[in-house]
PDB file of C-alpha atoms in Angstrom:
ATOM      1  CA  ALA A   3     -20.619  -4.422  21.070  1.00 85.00           C
ATOM      2  CA  PHE A   4     -19.342  -1.968  19.327  1.00 92.00           C
ATOM      3  CA  ALA A   5     -21.970  -0.193  18.533  1.00 94.00           C
ATOM      4  CA  GLN A   6     -22.712  -1.063  21.155  1.00 94.00           C
ATOM      5  CA  ARG A   7     -19.669   1.094  23.503  1.00 94.00           C
ATOM      6  CA  GLY A   8     -20.569   3.714  21.087  1.00 94.00           C
ATOM      7  CA  ALA A   9     -18.117   3.366  17.785  1.00 95.00           C
ATOM      8  CA  GLY A  10     -20.428   4.195  14.405  1.00 97.00           C
ATOM      9  CA  ALA A  11     -19.226   2.081  10.577  1.00 97.00           C
ATOM     10  CA  ASP A  12     -17.015   3.834   7.993  1.00 97.00           C
ATOM     11  CA  VAL A  13     -18.720   2.116   4.809  1.00 97.00           C
ATOM     12  CA  VAL A  14     -18.159   2.290   1.758  1.00 96.00           C
ATOM     13  CA  SER A  15     -21.431   0.520  -0.265  1.00 98.00           C
ATOM     14  CA  GLU A  16     -25.205  -0.383   0.015  1.00 98.00           C
ATOM     15  CA  GLY A  17     -24.588  -3.608   1.523  1.00 98.00           C
ATOM     16  CA  GLU A  18     -23.245  -2.871   4.436  1.00 98.00           C
ATOM     17  CA  LEU A  19     -24.388   0.113   5.202  1.00 98.00           C
ATOM     18  CA  ARG A  20     -27.521  -1.994   5.833  1.00 98.00           C
ATOM     19  CA  GLN A  21     -24.872  -4.495   7.332  1.00 97.00           C
ATOM     20  CA  ALA A  22     -24.818  -0.946   9.778  1.00 97.00           C
ATOM     21  CA  LEU A  23     -27.202  -0.239  10.837  1.00 98.00           C
ATOM     22  CA  ALA A  24     -28.733  -4.180  11.422  1.00 97.00           C
ATOM     23  CA  ALA A  25     -25.912  -4.386  13.565  1.00 96.00           C
ATOM     24  CA  GLY A  26     -26.976  -1.483  15.893  1.00 97.00           C
ATOM     25  CA  VAL A  27     -24.917   1.301  14.588  1.00 97.00           C
ATOM     26  CA  PRO A  28     -27.026   4.637  14.311  1.00 97.00           C
ATOM     27  CA  ALA A  29     -28.445   6.489  10.931  1.00 98.00           C
ATOM     28  CA  GLN A  30     -26.499   9.761  12.219  1.00 98.00           C
ATOM     29  CA  LYS A  31     -22.775   8.422  13.104  1.00 98.00           C
ATOM     30  CA  ILE A  32     -21.944   6.380   9.591  1.00 98.00           C
ATOM     31  CA  ILE A  33     -19.932   8.020   6.900  1.00 98.00           C
ATOM     32  CA  PHE A  34     -20.047   6.816   3.731  1.00 98.00           C
ATOM     33  CA  SER A  35     -16.307   6.494   1.810  1.00 96.00           C
ATOM     34  CA  GLY A  36     -15.737   4.767  -1.726  1.00 93.00           C
ATOM     35  CA  VAL A  37     -15.057   5.880  -4.527  1.00 93.00           C
ATOM     36  CA  GLY A  38     -17.460   4.341  -6.731  1.00 94.00           C
ATOM     37  CA  LYS A  39     -20.770   4.886  -4.715  1.00 97.00           C
ATOM     38  CA  THR A  40     -24.193   4.623  -7.641  1.00 98.00           C
ATOM     39  CA  ALA A  41     -26.833   6.794  -7.239  1.00 98.00           C
ATOM     40  CA  SER A  42     -29.152   4.408  -6.248  1.00 98.00           C
ATOM     41  CA  GLU A  43     -27.020   4.009  -3.304  1.00 98.00           C
ATOM     42  CA  MET A  44     -26.111   7.720  -2.774  1.00 98.00           C
ATOM     43  CA  ARG A  45     -29.880   7.500  -2.754  1.00 98.00           C
ATOM     44  CA  PHE A  46     -30.588   5.259   0.316  1.00 98.00           C
ATOM     45  CA  ALA A  47     -27.716   6.531   2.076  1.00 98.00           C
ATOM     46  CA  LEU A  48     -30.258  10.106   2.172  1.00 98.00           C
ATOM     47  CA  GLU A  49     -33.341   8.345   2.657  1.00 98.00           C
ATOM     48  CA  THR A  50     -31.704   6.675   6.087  1.00 98.00           C
ATOM     49  CA  GLY A  51     -30.311   9.313   6.796  1.00 98.00           C
ATOM     50  CA  ILE A  52     -26.868   8.651   8.132  1.00 98.00           C
ATOM     51  CA  ARG A  53     -23.592  11.370   9.305  1.00 98.00           C
ATOM     52  CA  GLN A  54     -22.217  12.551   5.651  1.00 98.00           C
ATOM     53  CA  ILE A  55     -20.794  11.504   3.014  1.00 98.00           C
ATOM     54  CA  ASN A  56     -17.568  11.397   1.744  1.00 98.00           C
ATOM     55  CA  VAL A  57     -16.951  12.209  -1.355  1.00 97.00           C
ATOM     56  CA  GLU A  58     -14.391  11.740  -4.027  1.00 95.00           C
ATOM     57  CA  SER A  59     -14.605  13.602  -7.397  1.00 95.00           C
ATOM     58  CA  LEU A  60     -16.567  16.177  -8.537  1.00 96.00           C
ATOM     59  CA  PRO A  61     -18.146  13.625 -10.725  1.00 96.00           C
ATOM     60  CA  GLU A  62     -19.284  12.535  -7.817  1.00 97.00           C
ATOM     61  CA  LEU A  63     -20.273  15.190  -6.274  1.00 98.00           C
ATOM     62  CA  ARG A  64     -22.222  16.601  -9.352  1.00 98.00           C
ATOM     63  CA  LEU A  65     -23.945  13.241  -9.321  1.00 98.00           C
ATOM     64  CA  LEU A  66     -24.847  13.946  -5.402  1.00 98.00           C
ATOM     65  CA  ASP A  67     -26.227  17.277  -5.835  1.00 98.00           C
ATOM     66  CA  GLN A  68     -29.080  15.805  -8.527  1.00 98.00           C
ATOM     67  CA  VAL A  69     -29.924  13.303  -5.934  1.00 98.00           C
ATOM     68  CA  ALA A  70     -29.961  14.775  -2.807  1.00 98.00           C
ATOM     69  CA  ARG A  71     -32.305  17.514  -5.362  1.00 98.00           C
ATOM     70  CA  GLY A  72     -34.589  15.169  -6.490  1.00 98.00           C
ATOM     71  CA  LEU A  73     -35.254  13.697  -3.266  1.00 98.00           C
ATOM     72  CA  GLY A  74     -35.693  17.984  -1.515  1.00 98.00           C
ATOM     73  CA  ARG A  75     -32.931  17.085   0.438  1.00 97.00           C
ATOM     74  CA  LYS A  76     -29.347  18.422   1.166  1.00 98.00           C
ATOM     75  CA  ALA A  77     -26.498  15.875   2.050  1.00 98.00           C
ATOM     76  CA  THR A  78     -23.906  16.067   4.054  1.00 98.00           C
ATOM     77  CA  VAL A  79     -20.420  16.195   2.649  1.00 98.00           C
ATOM     78  CA  ALA A  80     -16.440  15.997   3.259  1.00 98.00           C
ATOM     79  CA  LEU A  81     -14.306  16.392   0.738  1.00 98.00           C
ATOM     80  CA  ARG A  82     -11.815  13.432   0.828  1.00 96.00           C
ATOM     81  CA  ILE A  83      -8.122  14.908  -0.386  1.00 95.00           C
ATOM     82  CA  ASN A  84      -5.321  13.002  -1.478  1.00 92.00           C
ATOM     83  CA  PRO A  85      -2.693  14.690  -0.091  1.00 89.00           C
ATOM     84  CA  ASP A  86      -0.018  12.838  -1.901  1.00 83.00           C
ATOM     85  CA  VAL A  87       2.174  11.172   0.649  1.00 84.00           C
ATOM     86  CA  ASP A  88       3.346   8.512   1.211  1.00 69.00           C
ATOM     87  CA  ALA A  89       2.005   5.788   3.751  1.00 61.00           C
ATOM     88  CA  ARG A  90       5.677   4.090   3.231  1.00 62.00           C
ATOM     89  CA  THR A  91       2.982   0.320   3.340  1.00 61.00           C
ATOM     90  CA  HIS A  92       2.444  -2.046   1.154  1.00 56.00           C
ATOM     91  CA  ALA A  93       1.896  -0.731  -2.379  1.00 61.00           C
ATOM     92  CA  LYS A  94      -1.547  -2.189  -2.376  1.00 55.00           C
ATOM     93  CA  ILE A  95      -2.748  -0.121   0.474  1.00 53.00           C
ATOM     94  CA  SER A  96      -1.544   2.919   0.324  1.00 56.00           C
ATOM     95  CA  THR A  97      -4.095   5.492  -0.625  1.00 53.00           C
ATOM     96  CA  GLY A  98      -2.892   8.916  -0.571  1.00 48.00           C
ATOM     97  CA  LYS A  99      -0.454   9.544  -3.045  1.00 55.00           C
ATOM     98  CA  ALA A 100      -1.151  11.492  -6.194  1.00 55.00           C
ATOM     99  CA  GLU A 101      -1.026   8.653  -9.151  1.00 61.00           C
ATOM    100  CA  ASN A 102      -3.815   7.078  -6.411  1.00 65.00           C
ATOM    101  CA  LYS A 103      -7.659   7.431  -7.505  1.00 70.00           C
ATOM    102  CA  PHE A 104      -8.598   8.147  -3.713  1.00 79.00           C
ATOM    103  CA  GLY A 105      -9.927  12.264  -3.143  1.00 90.00           C
ATOM    104  CA  ILE A 106      -9.267  15.211  -4.741  1.00 94.00           C
ATOM    105  CA  GLU A 107      -6.349  16.319  -5.835  1.00 92.00           C
ATOM    106  CA  LEU A 108      -4.606  18.847  -3.682  1.00 91.00           C
ATOM    107  CA  GLY A 109      -4.094  21.709  -6.022  1.00 91.00           C
ATOM    108  CA  HIS A 110      -8.137  21.218  -7.483  1.00 94.00           C
ATOM    109  CA  VAL A 111      -9.563  21.015  -3.381  1.00 96.00           C
ATOM    110  CA  GLN A 112      -9.751  25.233  -2.997  1.00 96.00           C
ATOM    111  CA  ALA A 113     -12.155  24.959  -5.987  1.00 96.00           C
ATOM    112  CA  ALA A 114     -14.150  22.058  -5.414  1.00 97.00           C
ATOM    113  CA  TYR A 115     -14.775  22.753  -1.641  1.00 98.00           C
ATOM    114  CA  LYS A 116     -16.131  26.300  -3.808  1.00 98.00           C
ATOM    115  CA  GLU A 117     -18.050  24.414  -6.474  1.00 98.00           C
ATOM    116  CA  ALA A 118     -19.398  22.229  -3.543  1.00 98.00           C
ATOM    117  CA  SER A 119     -20.456  25.076  -1.619  1.00 98.00           C
ATOM    118  CA  GLY A 120     -22.468  26.274  -4.448  1.00 98.00           C
ATOM    119  CA  LEU A 121     -24.155  23.450  -4.732  1.00 98.00           C
ATOM    120  CA  ALA A 122     -28.206  23.486  -3.776  1.00 98.00           C
ATOM    121  CA  GLY A 123     -28.053  19.844  -3.132  1.00 98.00           C
ATOM    122  CA  ILE A 124     -25.375  19.320  -1.421  1.00 98.00           C
ATOM    123  CA  ASP A 125     -24.239  21.407   2.907  1.00 98.00           C
ATOM    124  CA  VAL A 126     -20.317  20.372   2.967  1.00 98.00           C
ATOM    125  CA  ARG A 127     -19.224  20.982   5.884  1.00 98.00           C
ATOM    126  CA  GLY A 128     -16.022  19.295   5.649  1.00 98.00           C
ATOM    127  CA  LEU A 129     -12.074  16.972   4.249  1.00 98.00           C
ATOM    128  CA  ALA A 130     -11.248  14.047   5.089  1.00 97.00           C
ATOM    129  CA  LEU A 131      -8.357  11.754   4.142  1.00 95.00           C
ATOM    130  CA  HIS A 132      -7.094   8.346   4.019  1.00 94.00           C
ATOM    131  CA  ILE A 133      -3.471   7.995   3.054  1.00 90.00           C
ATOM    132  CA  GLY A 134      -3.225   4.119   3.746  1.00 87.00           C
ATOM    133  CA  SER A 135      -3.865   0.605   5.729  1.00 86.00           C
ATOM    134  CA  GLN A 136      -1.323  -1.084   8.335  1.00 88.00           C
ATOM    135  CA  LEU A 137       0.717   2.122   8.955  1.00 90.00           C
ATOM    136  CA  THR A 138       4.120   1.278  11.470  1.00 91.00           C
ATOM    137  CA  ASP A 139       5.047   4.610  11.517  1.00 91.00           C
ATOM    138  CA  LEU A 140       3.640   8.382  12.570  1.00 94.00           C
ATOM    139  CA  GLU A 141       5.719  10.132  10.314  1.00 94.00           C
ATOM    140  CA  PRO A 142       3.090  10.153   6.981  1.00 93.00           C
ATOM    141  CA  TYR A 143       0.189  11.229   9.340  1.00 94.00           C
ATOM    142  CA  ARG A 144       2.333  13.476  10.577  1.00 95.00           C
ATOM    143  CA  ALA A 145       2.777  14.935   7.409  1.00 94.00           C
ATOM    144  CA  ALA A 146      -1.030  13.892   6.007  1.00 94.00           C
ATOM    145  CA  PHE A 147      -2.538  15.850   8.699  1.00 97.00           C
ATOM    146  CA  ARG A 148      -0.643  18.351   8.490  1.00 96.00           C
ATOM    147  CA  ARG A 149      -1.355  19.437   4.681  1.00 95.00           C
ATOM    148  CA  VAL A 150      -4.896  18.969   6.170  1.00 96.00           C
ATOM    149  CA  ALA A 151      -4.308  21.645   8.408  1.00 97.00           C
ATOM    150  CA  GLU A 152      -3.734  23.953   6.249  1.00 97.00           C
ATOM    151  CA  ILE A 153      -5.975  23.539   3.689  1.00 97.00           C
ATOM    152  CA  THR A 154      -8.828  24.110   6.647  1.00 98.00           C
ATOM    153  CA  THR A 155      -6.832  26.982   6.917  1.00 98.00           C
ATOM    154  CA  GLU A 156      -7.326  28.302   3.589  1.00 97.00           C
ATOM    155  CA  LEU A 157     -10.426  27.495   3.413  1.00 98.00           C
ATOM    156  CA  ARG A 158     -11.406  29.414   6.110  1.00 98.00           C
ATOM    157  CA  GLY A 159      -9.971  32.435   4.597  1.00 98.00           C
ATOM    158  CA  PHE A 160     -12.554  31.956   1.555  1.00 97.00           C
ATOM    159  CA  GLY A 161     -15.575  31.705   4.378  1.00 97.00           C
ATOM    160  CA  LEU A 162     -16.384  29.208   3.642  1.00 98.00           C
ATOM    161  CA  THR A 163     -17.110  26.307   6.202  1.00 97.00           C
ATOM    162  CA  VAL A 164     -14.996  23.425   7.453  1.00 98.00           C
ATOM    163  CA  ASP A 165     -16.074  22.195  11.149  1.00 97.00           C
ATOM    164  CA  ARG A 166     -15.529  18.518  10.011  1.00 98.00           C
ATOM    165  CA  LEU A 167     -12.203  15.844  10.015  1.00 98.00           C
ATOM    166  CA  ASP A 168     -11.983  13.005   8.717  1.00 98.00           C
ATOM    167  CA  LEU A 169      -8.158  11.742   9.303  1.00 97.00           C
ATOM    168  CA  GLY A 170      -9.100   7.607   8.435  1.00 95.00           C
ATOM    169  CA  GLY A 171      -7.084   4.847   9.747  1.00 92.00           C
ATOM    170  CA  GLY A 172      -4.792   2.649   8.840  1.00 90.00           C
ATOM    171  CA  ILE A 173      -2.708   1.658  11.859  1.00 92.00           C
ATOM    172  CA  GLY A 174      -1.229  -1.287  11.767  1.00 91.00           C
ATOM    173  CA  ILE A 175      -0.851  -3.951  14.213  1.00 91.00           C
ATOM    174  CA  ALA A 176       1.817  -6.803  14.228  1.00 88.00           C
ATOM    175  CA  TYR A 177       1.575 -10.101  11.849  1.00 83.00           C
ATOM    176  CA  ARG A 178       5.345 -11.128  11.711  1.00 81.00           C
ATOM    177  CA  GLY A 179       6.758  -8.974  14.340  1.00 85.00           C
ATOM    178  CA  GLU A 180       5.638  -5.706  13.132  1.00 86.00           C
ATOM    179  CA  THR A 181       5.855  -3.084  16.107  1.00 89.00           C
ATOM    180  CA  PRO A 182       2.413  -1.031  15.807  1.00 90.00           C
ATOM    181  CA  PRO A 183       3.153   2.970  17.322  1.00 89.00           C
ATOM    182  CA  ALA A 184       1.007   3.090  20.439  1.00 93.00           C
ATOM    183  CA  ILE A 185      -2.828   4.662  20.345  1.00 94.00           C
ATOM    184  CA  ALA A 186      -1.492   7.736  22.484  1.00 96.00           C
ATOM    185  CA  GLU A 187       1.768   8.210  20.566  1.00 96.00           C
ATOM    186  CA  TYR A 188      -1.146   8.529  18.145  1.00 96.00           C
ATOM    187  CA  VAL A 189      -3.210  10.542  19.514  1.00 97.00           C
ATOM    188  CA  ARG A 190      -0.044  13.330  20.298  1.00 97.00           C
ATOM    189  CA  VAL A 191       0.287  13.562  16.445  1.00 97.00           C
ATOM    190  CA  VAL A 192      -3.639  14.374  15.878  1.00 98.00           C
ATOM    191  CA  ARG A 193      -3.111  17.110  18.719  1.00 98.00           C
ATOM    192  CA  GLU A 194      -0.144  18.289  17.811  1.00 98.00           C
ATOM    193  CA  THR A 195      -1.593  18.710  14.106  1.00 98.00           C
ATOM    194  CA  VAL A 196      -5.268  19.076  13.843  1.00 98.00           C
ATOM    195  CA  GLY A 197      -5.931  19.709  17.474  1.00 97.00           C
ATOM    196  CA  SER A 198      -6.569  23.915  17.945  1.00 97.00           C
ATOM    197  CA  LEU A 199      -8.260  23.935  14.398  1.00 98.00           C
ATOM    198  CA  GLY A 200     -11.730  22.568  16.973  1.00 97.00           C
ATOM    199  CA  THR A 201     -13.267  20.631  14.019  1.00 98.00           C
ATOM    200  CA  GLU A 202     -15.162  17.318  14.663  1.00 98.00           C
ATOM    201  CA  LEU A 203     -13.095  14.074  14.427  1.00 98.00           C
ATOM    202  CA  ALA A 204     -13.959  11.780  12.984  1.00 97.00           C
ATOM    203  CA  PHE A 205     -11.385   8.079  12.896  1.00 96.00           C
ATOM    204  CA  GLU A 206     -10.801   5.024  11.205  1.00 95.00           C
ATOM    205  CA  PRO A 207      -9.297   2.371  13.160  1.00 93.00           C
ATOM    206  CA  GLY A 208     -10.605  -0.677  11.897  1.00 91.00           C
ATOM    207  CA  ARG A 209      -7.554  -3.239  11.789  1.00 89.00           C
ATOM    208  CA  TRP A 210      -6.553  -2.814  14.444  1.00 91.00           C
ATOM    209  CA  LEU A 211      -9.907  -3.015  16.813  1.00 91.00           C
ATOM    210  CA  VAL A 212     -10.352  -5.731  14.296  1.00 89.00           C
ATOM    211  CA  GLY A 213      -8.161  -7.728  13.090  1.00 86.00           C
ATOM    212  CA  ASN A 214      -6.842  -9.617  16.204  1.00 82.00           C
ATOM    213  CA  ALA A 215      -9.837 -10.862  17.054  1.00 84.00           C
ATOM    214  CA  GLY A 216     -11.012 -13.842  15.106  1.00 79.00           C
ATOM    215  CA  ILE A 217      -8.797 -16.624  13.003  1.00 83.00           C
ATOM    216  CA  LEU A 218      -9.363 -18.761  10.157  1.00 87.00           C
ATOM    217  CA  VAL A 219      -9.697 -23.228  10.764  1.00 93.00           C
ATOM    218  CA  SER A 220      -8.691 -24.797   7.582  1.00 94.00           C
ATOM    219  CA  ARG A 221      -9.063 -28.157   7.498  1.00 96.00           C
ATOM    220  CA  VAL A 222      -5.725 -29.752   5.500  1.00 97.00           C
ATOM    221  CA  LEU A 223      -6.816 -31.517   2.900  1.00 97.00           C
ATOM    222  CA  PHE A 224      -3.296 -32.669   0.266  1.00 97.00           C
ATOM    223  CA  VAL A 225       0.017 -32.190   0.169  1.00 97.00           C
ATOM    224  CA  LYS A 226       0.373 -32.336  -3.225  1.00 96.00           C
ATOM    225  CA  PRO A 227       4.545 -32.413  -4.211  1.00 94.00           C
ATOM    226  CA  GLY A 228       5.866 -29.425  -6.199  1.00 90.00           C
ATOM    227  CA  ALA A 229       9.653 -29.921  -8.365  1.00 91.00           C
ATOM    228  CA  SER A 230      10.880 -26.871  -5.711  1.00 94.00           C
ATOM    229  CA  ARG A 231       8.749 -26.939  -2.526  1.00 93.00           C
ATOM    230  CA  GLU A 232       4.955 -28.928  -1.014  1.00 95.00           C
ATOM    231  CA  PHE A 233       2.273 -27.170  -1.361  1.00 94.00           C
ATOM    232  CA  VAL A 234      -0.670 -27.901   1.558  1.00 93.00           C
ATOM    233  CA  ILE A 235      -3.463 -27.917   0.510  1.00 94.00           C
ATOM    234  CA  VAL A 236      -6.381 -26.895   3.013  1.00 93.00           C
ATOM    235  CA  ASP A 237     -10.232 -26.352   2.229  1.00 95.00           C
ATOM    236  CA  ALA A 238     -10.077 -22.296   2.194  1.00 92.00           C
ATOM    237  CA  ALA A 239      -8.532 -20.088  -0.244  1.00 89.00           C
ATOM    238  CA  MET A 240      -9.234 -16.585  -0.991  1.00 86.00           C
ATOM    239  CA  ASN A 241     -12.677 -16.003  -1.469  1.00 87.00           C
ATOM    240  CA  ASP A 242     -12.581 -16.492   2.737  1.00 87.00           C
ATOM    241  CA  LEU A 243      -9.003 -14.417   3.405  1.00 83.00           C
ATOM    242  CA  ILE A 244      -7.159 -12.668  -0.009  1.00 84.00           C
ATOM    243  CA  ARG A 245      -5.125 -10.602   2.006  1.00 77.00           C
ATOM    244  CA  PRO A 246      -2.586 -12.540   2.777  1.00 76.00           C
ATOM    245  CA  ALA A 247      -1.897 -12.977  -1.404  1.00 78.00           C
ATOM    246  CA  LEU A 248      -2.609  -9.240  -2.173  1.00 79.00           C
ATOM    247  CA  TYR A 249      -0.456  -8.076  -0.218  1.00 72.00           C
ATOM    248  CA  ASP A 250       1.286 -10.857   2.276  1.00 71.00           C
ATOM    249  CA  ALA A 251      -0.589 -10.682   4.924  1.00 66.00           C
TER     250      ALA A 251
END
């Protein structure tokens, strides 16, 4: 349904890429993110002709260059930066702080972008970021988007092409009385921070689109008395819904 309405897909594995294609998402509307892409996944993505690959490290960039050259192609790339912004969300779903594994550190972005622009198998077009999930405060977005705007201007000053920005996702929904920001307010922050740069923009509001769209139905099997509480045992487990156990969703 989303594909029919014009949405693309952000994927983090070949399996997800195949699922997106099977769902009718055009290859040119698919972005491949994630820190752990294998050479075979890169090869499949390039052969499929997806929109871009968000590269998260120099080792990944160099491997992608090898794979692309081996196919006689250029990989369209955005470099994911780590803006070192506290998303003020749950620690396990915060992805934009310097200590997180995601993205290229601010101090290394310029050198990485220059290296990418000189690789025969790489067509580096822009920057990407994603600072976390379940955000209910717009200020972290404002700080992160300002940083990406500053870096864009800086890179352009060296004659480098930056015509795409992937601003990630993370807009929260209501689980237990939270008050997520209105989309219009989020859009205002985007316009104020990066709206004048003239770049194409990509967004990943996955949770906001589907988080309230389904339920998990399970059956109570037993009520088990414990020393300090009673446990309700159901016929569903963490493999069905890990989020409450993992980060209090």
